Structure formats: C-alpha cells, structure tokens
Amino acid sequence: MNFHIIIPARAASSRLPDKPLADIAGLPMIVRVIRQAEKAGALGVWVATDDARIFDTVQRHGGQALMTRNDHPSGTDRLAQACDLLALDDQQIIVNVQGDEPQIEPELVRQAAQLLADSPDAVMSTCASPIRRAEDLFDPNIVKVVCDNSGHALYFSRAPMPWARDALASHQTGMTLPGSLAGWQHIGLYAYRAGFLRRYPMLARGHLEQIESLEQLRVLEHGFRIAVHQTAQPALPGIDTPADLERIRGHFAKPT
C-alpha cells in the first residue's frame, strides 16, 4: 500500500505565532514533524506552506517543501493545491499530518492510510481513541465522534456525545464516566484520495461545519463517508499555547 504525506504549515497562529519555526531541543518544530512522519514509510513527505521562512527552513534541513497560495481557508484546501503541484493521480492516498505534532505515531499514520485503501466506499479516513475522563467528554476543545456499525463517522461535535441520558442526567465535574458510554475522541489525522482533495474546495461550506467550526463536517453534510480507525492509543495533546510548547520542549530535552 503506497501513500504520500503532506504537512500543511502556516506561521499565522493567533495563540502561538510562528509555531512551525519554534525551537524544540535544537530543531524547528516543523523539522521534528517531518522526521517523525518519515518513519511511516510513505513514498514522500512534503510540507505545504505559504511562508517563505518555513519553506527555506524545511529545505535547509533536507526536507521537501511546496509553496502554496496564502488565501487557503483551511489546511485541507492547501493540500488540494499541493496535489496539483505534485501532479498526483486521483487514486493516490494522501495523509495529512498536522505541522504541530512532532510526536505523531508513525504506525497510526500507516493505519489511517491502510483503512482508506481498504474502504472504497469512503473518501476519507481518520482516527479516534476512547474517552476515559469526564472532563474530556465535556471539554469543547476535544472533538468527539460517533460511528455506525461499519465504522463510518455519523457525526463529529465539540459537545459531549453520545449522551448517556440516565448516567449523565445529573452530571457534576469530576464524576466517573459510565463504563457503557463508549465515547470516542477524534484524532486530527486524515487520509484522503487526491481526487477527493481536488473536489473538496468546490464543496460549499456546510451549516454544521460553520457552527461547530469543524471542517470535516463539510464532508458528511455533502453525503460522503469517512472511515474511522479506532485505536486504544490516547490522542496526543496539541501544541497551541506557550505552555504547550514548553511541555514538548521538556519531553525532547529528556535523555534517551
């Protein structure tokens, strides 16, 4: 099974400006992400960016970079242009690795690509891990997903779901989740076929996508299917704030 990895990266982060260029134990974050992604065994790993500094940094460290337009509303739209720049065949599988995940698990990347290859009825695949803490279920920054019996996404939401009516009727902070809840946290790792990536920017933004601020809902609202790989591996925390950056610096600074 062959696949490609494209890492969308932009410098304009409101909470952590110039995030891809942030130093992590002697290397820029984007370089750490590339080196981890390369372990997944893809045919190629590229960074798609609209920032000349990121482009130059990637190339200076031996990576492959693509300059894309600066008007893309999302990373998915940026990937669509990258597919054209690379002249990829419509059936080629592309895995979108986020540019702020230097600890991304290579095996999870392969599993997302393999699931899509094995799911001809889906245009995308993604991943999810079990929700084990009540505070995660109720945290709007943690996206939840529910699936049908065949493992396809029914809905993504920032709201707690599924809602265990009786067990959660008198929810209080710190309560223990009922063992029968079977809640799943969405992991923001996506695989697409290049042909669908090219089609995605032409799909109108959906109402649910806008109110939840979740671009994957556009896919469901237009009637397409998303296959979900369920893994026991917990989702990695994001790097969105200076405190998050210090945490990841501490991780890489530890002796191996």
PDB file of C-alpha atoms in Angstrom:
ATOM      1  CA  MET A   1       0.000   0.000   0.000  1.00  0.00           C
ATOM      2  CA  ASN A   2       1.547   3.273  -1.181  1.00  0.00           C
ATOM      3  CA  PHE A   3       0.751   6.695   0.206  1.00  0.00           C
ATOM      4  CA  HIS A   4       2.131  10.211   0.475  1.00  0.00           C
ATOM      5  CA  ILE A   5       2.314  12.546   3.472  1.00  0.00           C
ATOM      6  CA  ILE A   6       1.672  16.267   3.149  1.00  0.00           C
ATOM      7  CA  ILE A   7       2.103  18.550   6.157  1.00  0.00           C
ATOM      8  CA  PRO A   8       0.241  21.877   5.870  1.00  0.00           C
ATOM      9  CA  ALA A   9       2.090  24.606   7.767  1.00  0.00           C
ATOM     10  CA  ARG A  10       1.453  28.295   8.210  1.00  0.00           C
ATOM     11  CA  ALA A  11       3.042  30.840  10.515  1.00  0.00           C
ATOM     12  CA  ALA A  12      -0.091  32.874  11.304  1.00  0.00           C
ATOM     13  CA  SER A  13      -1.248  31.191  14.522  1.00  0.00           C
ATOM     14  CA  SER A  14      -3.157  33.553  16.827  1.00  0.00           C
ATOM     15  CA  ARG A  15      -2.173  31.774  20.056  1.00  0.00           C
ATOM     16  CA  LEU A  16       1.373  30.783  19.106  1.00  0.00           C
ATOM     17  CA  PRO A  17       2.758  32.884  16.223  1.00  0.00           C
ATOM     18  CA  ASP A  18       5.459  31.282  14.055  1.00  0.00           C
ATOM     19  CA  LYS A  19       4.693  27.923  15.653  1.00  0.00           C
ATOM     20  CA  PRO A  20       6.270  25.734  12.920  1.00  0.00           C
ATOM     21  CA  LEU A  21       9.571  27.575  13.423  1.00  0.00           C
ATOM     22  CA  ALA A  22       9.628  27.260  17.216  1.00  0.00           C
ATOM     23  CA  ASP A  23      12.805  25.634  18.518  1.00  0.00           C
ATOM     24  CA  ILE A  24      12.398  22.214  20.129  1.00  0.00           C
ATOM     25  CA  ALA A  25      15.674  20.951  21.560  1.00  0.00           C
ATOM     26  CA  GLY A  26      17.745  22.422  18.747  1.00  0.00           C
ATOM     27  CA  LEU A  27      15.427  21.791  15.778  1.00  0.00           C
ATOM     28  CA  PRO A  28      12.437  23.743  14.415  1.00  0.00           C
ATOM     29  CA  MET A  29       9.105  22.112  15.192  1.00  0.00           C
ATOM     30  CA  ILE A  30       8.316  21.536  11.516  1.00  0.00           C
ATOM     31  CA  VAL A  31      11.589  19.622  11.067  1.00  0.00           C
ATOM     32  CA  ARG A  32      10.752  17.428  14.074  1.00  0.00           C
ATOM     33  CA  VAL A  33       7.370  16.674  12.486  1.00  0.00           C
ATOM     34  CA  ILE A  34       8.979  15.788   9.148  1.00  0.00           C
ATOM     35  CA  ARG A  35      11.476  13.417  10.745  1.00  0.00           C
ATOM     36  CA  GLN A  36       8.753  11.649  12.699  1.00  0.00           C
ATOM     37  CA  ALA A  37       6.481  11.437   9.641  1.00  0.00           C
ATOM     38  CA  GLU A  38       9.274   9.941   7.550  1.00  0.00           C
ATOM     39  CA  LYS A  39       9.238   6.890   9.841  1.00  0.00           C
ATOM     40  CA  ALA A  40       5.773   5.953   8.490  1.00  0.00           C
ATOM     41  CA  GLY A  41       7.254   4.685   5.213  1.00  0.00           C
ATOM     42  CA  ALA A  42       5.437   6.992   2.791  1.00  0.00           C
ATOM     43  CA  LEU A  43       6.546   7.416  -0.816  1.00  0.00           C
ATOM     44  CA  GLY A  44       7.318  11.020   0.032  1.00  0.00           C
ATOM     45  CA  VAL A  45       6.865  13.633   2.756  1.00  0.00           C
ATOM     46  CA  TRP A  46       6.230  17.267   1.783  1.00  0.00           C
ATOM     47  CA  VAL A  47       5.465  20.445   3.693  1.00  0.00           C
ATOM     48  CA  ALA A  48       2.877  22.702   2.031  1.00  0.00           C
ATOM     49  CA  THR A  49       3.249  26.290   3.205  1.00  0.00           C
ATOM     50  CA  ASP A  50       2.624  29.907   2.220  1.00  0.00           C
ATOM     51  CA  ASP A  51       5.540  31.218   4.275  1.00  0.00           C
ATOM     52  CA  ALA A  52       8.988  31.631   2.712  1.00  0.00           C
ATOM     53  CA  ARG A  53      10.689  31.207   6.089  1.00  0.00           C
ATOM     54  CA  ILE A  54       9.062  27.803   6.624  1.00  0.00           C
ATOM     55  CA  PHE A  55       9.868  26.809   3.038  1.00  0.00           C
ATOM     56  CA  ASP A  56      13.527  27.760   3.462  1.00  0.00           C
ATOM     57  CA  THR A  57      13.788  26.079   6.884  1.00  0.00           C
ATOM     58  CA  VAL A  58      12.459  22.784   5.535  1.00  0.00           C
ATOM     59  CA  GLN A  59      14.833  22.815   2.571  1.00  0.00           C
ATOM     60  CA  ARG A  60      17.807  23.830   4.709  1.00  0.00           C
ATOM     61  CA  HIS A  61      17.248  20.712   6.830  1.00  0.00           C
ATOM     62  CA  GLY A  62      16.962  18.415   3.815  1.00  0.00           C
ATOM     63  CA  GLY A  63      13.168  18.246   3.599  1.00  0.00           C
ATOM     64  CA  GLN A  64      10.793  18.755   0.677  1.00  0.00           C
ATOM     65  CA  ALA A  65       8.590  21.853   0.597  1.00  0.00           C
ATOM     66  CA  LEU A  66       5.899  23.310  -1.655  1.00  0.00           C
ATOM     67  CA  MET A  67       4.924  26.993  -1.825  1.00  0.00           C
ATOM     68  CA  THR A  68       1.147  27.365  -1.882  1.00  0.00           C
ATOM     69  CA  ARG A  69      -1.200  30.339  -2.051  1.00  0.00           C
ATOM     70  CA  ASN A  70      -1.792  32.438   1.050  1.00  0.00           C
ATOM     71  CA  ASP A  71      -5.587  32.566   0.718  1.00  0.00           C
ATOM     72  CA  HIS A  72      -6.459  28.973   1.638  1.00  0.00           C
ATOM     73  CA  PRO A  73      -9.190  28.922   4.320  1.00  0.00           C
ATOM     74  CA  SER A  74      -8.066  25.545   5.708  1.00  0.00           C
ATOM     75  CA  GLY A  75      -5.265  23.022   5.665  1.00  0.00           C
ATOM     76  CA  THR A  76      -7.413  20.731   3.512  1.00  0.00           C
ATOM     77  CA  ASP A  77      -7.666  23.395   0.820  1.00  0.00           C
ATOM     78  CA  ARG A  78      -3.886  23.795   0.973  1.00  0.00           C
ATOM     79  CA  LEU A  79      -3.468  20.044   0.454  1.00  0.00           C
ATOM     80  CA  ALA A  80      -5.663  20.231  -2.630  1.00  0.00           C
ATOM     81  CA  GLN A  81      -3.275  22.689  -4.253  1.00  0.00           C
ATOM     82  CA  ALA A  82      -0.313  20.559  -3.157  1.00  0.00           C
ATOM     83  CA  CYS A  83      -1.808  17.578  -5.031  1.00  0.00           C
ATOM     84  CA  ASP A  84      -1.871  19.649  -8.197  1.00  0.00           C
ATOM     85  CA  LEU A  85       1.681  20.900  -7.678  1.00  0.00           C
ATOM     86  CA  LEU A  86       2.823  17.297  -7.307  1.00  0.00           C
ATOM     87  CA  ALA A  87       0.641  16.114 -10.223  1.00  0.00           C
ATOM     88  CA  LEU A  88      -0.628  13.196  -8.153  1.00  0.00           C
ATOM     89  CA  ASP A  89      -3.024  10.679  -9.681  1.00  0.00           C
ATOM     90  CA  ASP A  90      -6.598  10.914  -8.360  1.00  0.00           C
ATOM     91  CA  GLN A  91      -6.354   7.482  -6.696  1.00  0.00           C
ATOM     92  CA  GLN A  92      -3.177   8.289  -4.747  1.00  0.00           C
ATOM     93  CA  ILE A  93      -3.663   8.333  -0.970  1.00  0.00           C
ATOM     94  CA  ILE A  94      -2.545  11.443   0.894  1.00  0.00           C
ATOM     95  CA  VAL A  95      -2.167  11.545   4.684  1.00  0.00           C
ATOM     96  CA  ASN A  96      -2.495  14.964   6.285  1.00  0.00           C
ATOM     97  CA  VAL A  97      -0.117  15.149   9.256  1.00  0.00           C
ATOM     98  CA  GLN A  98      -0.540  18.307  11.310  1.00  0.00           C
ATOM     99  CA  GLY A  99       2.501  20.586  11.477  1.00  0.00           C
ATOM    100  CA  ASP A 100       2.413  20.777  15.273  1.00  0.00           C
ATOM    101  CA  GLU A 101       2.620  17.049  16.066  1.00  0.00           C
ATOM    102  CA  PRO A 102       6.307  16.139  16.474  1.00  0.00           C
ATOM    103  CA  GLN A 103       5.258  13.035  18.432  1.00  0.00           C
ATOM    104  CA  ILE A 104       2.853  11.664  15.813  1.00  0.00           C
ATOM    105  CA  GLU A 105       2.886   7.856  15.883  1.00  0.00           C
ATOM    106  CA  PRO A 106       4.143   6.525  12.513  1.00  0.00           C
ATOM    107  CA  GLU A 107       2.092   3.336  12.849  1.00  0.00           C
ATOM    108  CA  LEU A 108      -1.082   5.386  13.269  1.00  0.00           C
ATOM    109  CA  VAL A 109      -0.263   7.203  10.021  1.00  0.00           C
ATOM    110  CA  ARG A 110       0.091   3.869   8.232  1.00  0.00           C
ATOM    111  CA  GLN A 111      -3.147   2.570   9.747  1.00  0.00           C
ATOM    112  CA  ALA A 112      -5.097   5.617   8.553  1.00  0.00           C
ATOM    113  CA  ALA A 113      -3.738   5.148   5.028  1.00  0.00           C
ATOM    114  CA  GLN A 114      -4.445   1.410   5.048  1.00  0.00           C
ATOM    115  CA  LEU A 115      -8.015   1.921   6.264  1.00  0.00           C
ATOM    116  CA  LEU A 116      -8.752   4.246   3.363  1.00  0.00           C
ATOM    117  CA  ALA A 117      -7.149   1.837   0.901  1.00  0.00           C
ATOM    118  CA  ASP A 118      -9.452  -0.879   2.289  1.00  0.00           C
ATOM    119  CA  SER A 119     -12.583   1.343   2.226  1.00  0.00           C
ATOM    120  CA  PRO A 120     -13.642   2.030  -1.373  1.00  0.00           C
ATOM    121  CA  ASP A 121     -16.959   3.469  -0.144  1.00  0.00           C
ATOM    122  CA  ALA A 122     -15.202   6.217   1.865  1.00  0.00           C
ATOM    123  CA  VAL A 123     -13.496   9.344   0.566  1.00  0.00           C
ATOM    124  CA  MET A 124     -11.541   9.911   3.778  1.00  0.00           C
ATOM    125  CA  SER A 125     -10.302   8.115   6.846  1.00  0.00           C
ATOM    126  CA  THR A 126      -9.401   9.400  10.281  1.00  0.00           C
ATOM    127  CA  CYS A 127      -8.724   8.071  13.786  1.00  0.00           C
ATOM    128  CA  ALA A 128     -10.292   8.075  17.245  1.00  0.00           C
ATOM    129  CA  SER A 129      -9.359   6.920  20.740  1.00  0.00           C
ATOM    130  CA  PRO A 130     -11.527   6.083  23.775  1.00  0.00           C
ATOM    131  CA  ILE A 131     -12.660   8.857  26.110  1.00  0.00           C
ATOM    132  CA  ARG A 132     -11.874   7.788  29.650  1.00  0.00           C
ATOM    133  CA  ARG A 133     -12.308  11.010  31.653  1.00  0.00           C
ATOM    134  CA  ALA A 134     -15.483  13.003  32.245  1.00  0.00           C
ATOM    135  CA  GLU A 135     -13.636  16.294  31.812  1.00  0.00           C
ATOM    136  CA  ASP A 136     -12.610  15.250  28.295  1.00  0.00           C
ATOM    137  CA  LEU A 137     -16.187  14.402  27.341  1.00  0.00           C
ATOM    138  CA  PHE A 138     -17.335  17.873  28.405  1.00  0.00           C
ATOM    139  CA  ASP A 139     -14.338  19.798  27.036  1.00  0.00           C
ATOM    140  CA  PRO A 140     -15.373  21.671  23.832  1.00  0.00           C
ATOM    141  CA  ASN A 141     -11.739  21.726  22.710  1.00  0.00           C
ATOM    142  CA  ILE A 142     -11.817  17.924  22.486  1.00  0.00           C
ATOM    143  CA  VAL A 143     -13.771  16.816  19.432  1.00  0.00           C
ATOM    144  CA  LYS A 144     -15.956  13.740  19.774  1.00  0.00           C
ATOM    145  CA  VAL A 145     -17.036  11.332  17.040  1.00  0.00           C
ATOM    146  CA  VAL A 146     -19.786   8.707  16.868  1.00  0.00           C
ATOM    147  CA  CYS A 147     -19.744   5.926  14.271  1.00  0.00           C
ATOM    148  CA  ASP A 148     -22.158   3.479  12.701  1.00  0.00           C
ATOM    149  CA  ASN A 149     -21.786  -0.296  12.940  1.00  0.00           C
ATOM    150  CA  SER A 150     -19.474  -0.378   9.922  1.00  0.00           C
ATOM    151  CA  GLY A 151     -17.018   2.094  11.439  1.00  0.00           C
ATOM    152  CA  HIS A 152     -18.030   5.153   9.436  1.00  0.00           C
ATOM    153  CA  ALA A 153     -18.473   8.520  11.114  1.00  0.00           C
ATOM    154  CA  LEU A 154     -22.037   9.599  11.805  1.00  0.00           C
ATOM    155  CA  TYR A 155     -21.131  12.962  13.348  1.00  0.00           C
ATOM    156  CA  PHE A 156     -18.328  15.000  14.894  1.00  0.00           C
ATOM    157  CA  SER A 157     -19.034  17.519  17.648  1.00  0.00           C
ATOM    158  CA  ARG A 158     -17.484  19.642  20.356  1.00  0.00           C
ATOM    159  CA  ALA A 159     -20.469  18.750  22.544  1.00  0.00           C
ATOM    160  CA  PRO A 160     -20.485  15.630  24.746  1.00  0.00           C
ATOM    161  CA  MET A 161     -21.704  12.637  22.770  1.00  0.00           C
ATOM    162  CA  PRO A 162     -23.104  10.111  22.919  1.00  0.00           C
ATOM    163  CA  TRP A 163     -25.226  11.371  25.773  1.00  0.00           C
ATOM    164  CA  ALA A 164     -25.869   8.633  28.337  1.00  0.00           C
ATOM    165  CA  ARG A 165     -29.238  10.019  29.375  1.00  0.00           C
ATOM    166  CA  ASP A 166     -29.614   8.381  32.769  1.00  0.00           C
ATOM    167  CA  ALA A 167     -25.972   8.170  33.828  1.00  0.00           C
ATOM    168  CA  LEU A 168     -25.200  11.781  32.897  1.00  0.00           C
ATOM    169  CA  ALA A 169     -28.510  13.383  33.818  1.00  0.00           C
ATOM    170  CA  SER A 170     -27.020  14.891  36.992  1.00  0.00           C
ATOM    171  CA  HIS A 171     -23.516  15.494  35.672  1.00  0.00           C
ATOM    172  CA  GLN A 172     -21.061  17.074  38.057  1.00  0.00           C
ATOM    173  CA  THR A 173     -17.431  17.937  37.403  1.00  0.00           C
ATOM    174  CA  GLY A 174     -15.185  15.054  38.400  1.00  0.00           C
ATOM    175  CA  MET A 175     -17.812  12.346  38.055  1.00  0.00           C
ATOM    176  CA  THR A 176     -16.793   8.926  36.726  1.00  0.00           C
ATOM    177  CA  LEU A 177     -17.981   8.075  33.258  1.00  0.00           C
ATOM    178  CA  PRO A 178     -20.283   5.066  32.983  1.00  0.00           C
ATOM    179  CA  GLY A 179     -18.496   2.033  31.573  1.00  0.00           C
ATOM    180  CA  SER A 180     -21.137   1.636  28.875  1.00  0.00           C
ATOM    181  CA  LEU A 181     -20.654   5.137  27.440  1.00  0.00           C
ATOM    182  CA  ALA A 182     -18.225   4.154  24.618  1.00  0.00           C
ATOM    183  CA  GLY A 183     -17.283   7.740  23.823  1.00  0.00           C
ATOM    184  CA  TRP A 184     -14.547   8.398  21.251  1.00  0.00           C
ATOM    185  CA  GLN A 185     -12.194  11.333  20.945  1.00  0.00           C
ATOM    186  CA  HIS A 186     -11.374  12.362  17.406  1.00  0.00           C
ATOM    187  CA  ILE A 187      -7.682  12.376  16.476  1.00  0.00           C
ATOM    188  CA  GLY A 188      -6.944  15.016  13.835  1.00  0.00           C
ATOM    189  CA  LEU A 189      -5.123  12.729  11.429  1.00  0.00           C
ATOM    190  CA  TYR A 190      -6.712  12.385   7.977  1.00  0.00           C
ATOM    191  CA  ALA A 191      -6.139  10.323   4.845  1.00  0.00           C
ATOM    192  CA  TYR A 192      -7.727  11.285   1.518  1.00  0.00           C
ATOM    193  CA  ARG A 193      -7.610  10.265  -2.098  1.00  0.00           C
ATOM    194  CA  ALA A 194      -6.103  13.002  -4.239  1.00  0.00           C
ATOM    195  CA  GLY A 195      -9.212  13.153  -6.429  1.00  0.00           C
ATOM    196  CA  PHE A 196     -11.428  13.999  -3.458  1.00  0.00           C
ATOM    197  CA  LEU A 197      -8.937  16.564  -2.188  1.00  0.00           C
ATOM    198  CA  ARG A 198      -9.231  18.336  -5.529  1.00  0.00           C
ATOM    199  CA  ARG A 199     -13.019  18.281  -5.211  1.00  0.00           C
ATOM    200  CA  TYR A 200     -13.163  19.424  -1.568  1.00  0.00           C
ATOM    201  CA  PRO A 201     -12.560  23.189  -2.157  1.00  0.00           C
ATOM    202  CA  MET A 202     -15.508  23.249  -4.559  1.00  0.00           C
ATOM    203  CA  LEU A 203     -17.936  21.948  -1.920  1.00  0.00           C
ATOM    204  CA  ALA A 204     -19.972  24.700  -0.264  1.00  0.00           C
ATOM    205  CA  ARG A 205     -19.269  25.223   3.416  1.00  0.00           C
ATOM    206  CA  GLY A 206     -21.939  23.468   5.447  1.00  0.00           C
ATOM    207  CA  HIS A 207     -24.116  24.950   8.177  1.00  0.00           C
ATOM    208  CA  LEU A 208     -22.943  22.375  10.733  1.00  0.00           C
ATOM    209  CA  GLU A 209     -19.326  22.900   9.722  1.00  0.00           C
ATOM    210  CA  GLN A 210     -19.677  26.594  10.448  1.00  0.00           C
ATOM    211  CA  ILE A 211     -21.455  26.367  13.788  1.00  0.00           C
ATOM    212  CA  GLU A 212     -19.159  23.620  15.129  1.00  0.00           C
ATOM    213  CA  SER A 213     -16.057  25.047  13.392  1.00  0.00           C
ATOM    214  CA  LEU A 214     -15.117  21.546  12.199  1.00  0.00           C
ATOM    215  CA  GLU A 215     -14.203  21.308   8.525  1.00  0.00           C
ATOM    216  CA  GLN A 216     -14.641  17.510   8.379  1.00  0.00           C
ATOM    217  CA  LEU A 217     -18.392  18.068   8.789  1.00  0.00           C
ATOM    218  CA  ARG A 218     -18.445  19.502   5.257  1.00  0.00           C
ATOM    219  CA  VAL A 219     -17.699  16.001   4.014  1.00  0.00           C
ATOM    220  CA  LEU A 220     -20.609  14.442   5.916  1.00  0.00           C
ATOM    221  CA  GLU A 221     -23.020  17.256   5.062  1.00  0.00           C
ATOM    222  CA  HIS A 222     -22.418  16.619   1.358  1.00  0.00           C
ATOM    223  CA  GLY A 223     -23.204  12.916   1.755  1.00  0.00           C
ATOM    224  CA  PHE A 224     -19.704  11.434   1.650  1.00  0.00           C
ATOM    225  CA  ARG A 225     -18.399   8.787   4.065  1.00  0.00           C
ATOM    226  CA  ILE A 226     -15.469   8.971   6.460  1.00  0.00           C
ATOM    227  CA  ALA A 227     -13.972   5.697   7.758  1.00  0.00           C
ATOM    228  CA  VAL A 228     -12.718   5.832  11.349  1.00  0.00           C
ATOM    229  CA  HIS A 229      -9.824   3.772  12.710  1.00  0.00           C
ATOM    230  CA  GLN A 230     -10.415   3.162  16.407  1.00  0.00           C
ATOM    231  CA  THR A 231      -7.195   2.854  18.375  1.00  0.00           C
ATOM    232  CA  ALA A 232      -6.506   2.277  22.046  1.00  0.00           C
ATOM    233  CA  GLN A 233      -3.636   4.735  21.786  1.00  0.00           C
ATOM    234  CA  PRO A 234      -4.579   8.022  23.523  1.00  0.00           C
ATOM    235  CA  ALA A 235      -4.707  11.217  21.485  1.00  0.00           C
ATOM    236  CA  LEU A 236      -1.637  13.404  21.790  1.00  0.00           C
ATOM    237  CA  PRO A 237      -2.163  16.845  23.360  1.00  0.00           C
ATOM    238  CA  GLY A 238      -1.943  19.727  20.913  1.00  0.00           C
ATOM    239  CA  ILE A 239       0.679  22.458  20.847  1.00  0.00           C
ATOM    240  CA  ASP A 240      -1.353  25.645  20.806  1.00  0.00           C
ATOM    241  CA  THR A 241      -0.001  27.797  23.637  1.00  0.00           C
ATOM    242  CA  PRO A 242       3.388  28.804  25.096  1.00  0.00           C
ATOM    243  CA  ALA A 243       2.757  26.337  27.945  1.00  0.00           C
ATOM    244  CA  ASP A 244       2.197  23.514  25.430  1.00  0.00           C
ATOM    245  CA  LEU A 245       5.459  24.452  23.717  1.00  0.00           C
ATOM    246  CA  GLU A 246       7.380  24.291  26.995  1.00  0.00           C
ATOM    247  CA  ARG A 247       5.889  20.878  27.718  1.00  0.00           C
ATOM    248  CA  ILE A 248       7.046  19.446  24.399  1.00  0.00           C
ATOM    249  CA  ARG A 249      10.474  21.050  24.792  1.00  0.00           C
ATOM    250  CA  GLY A 250      10.792  19.288  28.126  1.00  0.00           C
ATOM    251  CA  HIS A 251       9.899  15.969  26.512  1.00  0.00           C
ATOM    252  CA  PHE A 252      12.589  16.241  23.830  1.00  0.00           C
ATOM    253  CA  ALA A 253      15.149  17.540  26.296  1.00  0.00           C
ATOM    254  CA  LYS A 254      14.958  14.318  28.323  1.00  0.00           C
ATOM    255  CA  PRO A 255      17.882  11.919  27.792  1.00  0.00           C
ATOM    256  CA  THR A 256      17.006   8.872  25.692  1.00  0.00           C
TER     257      THR A 256
END
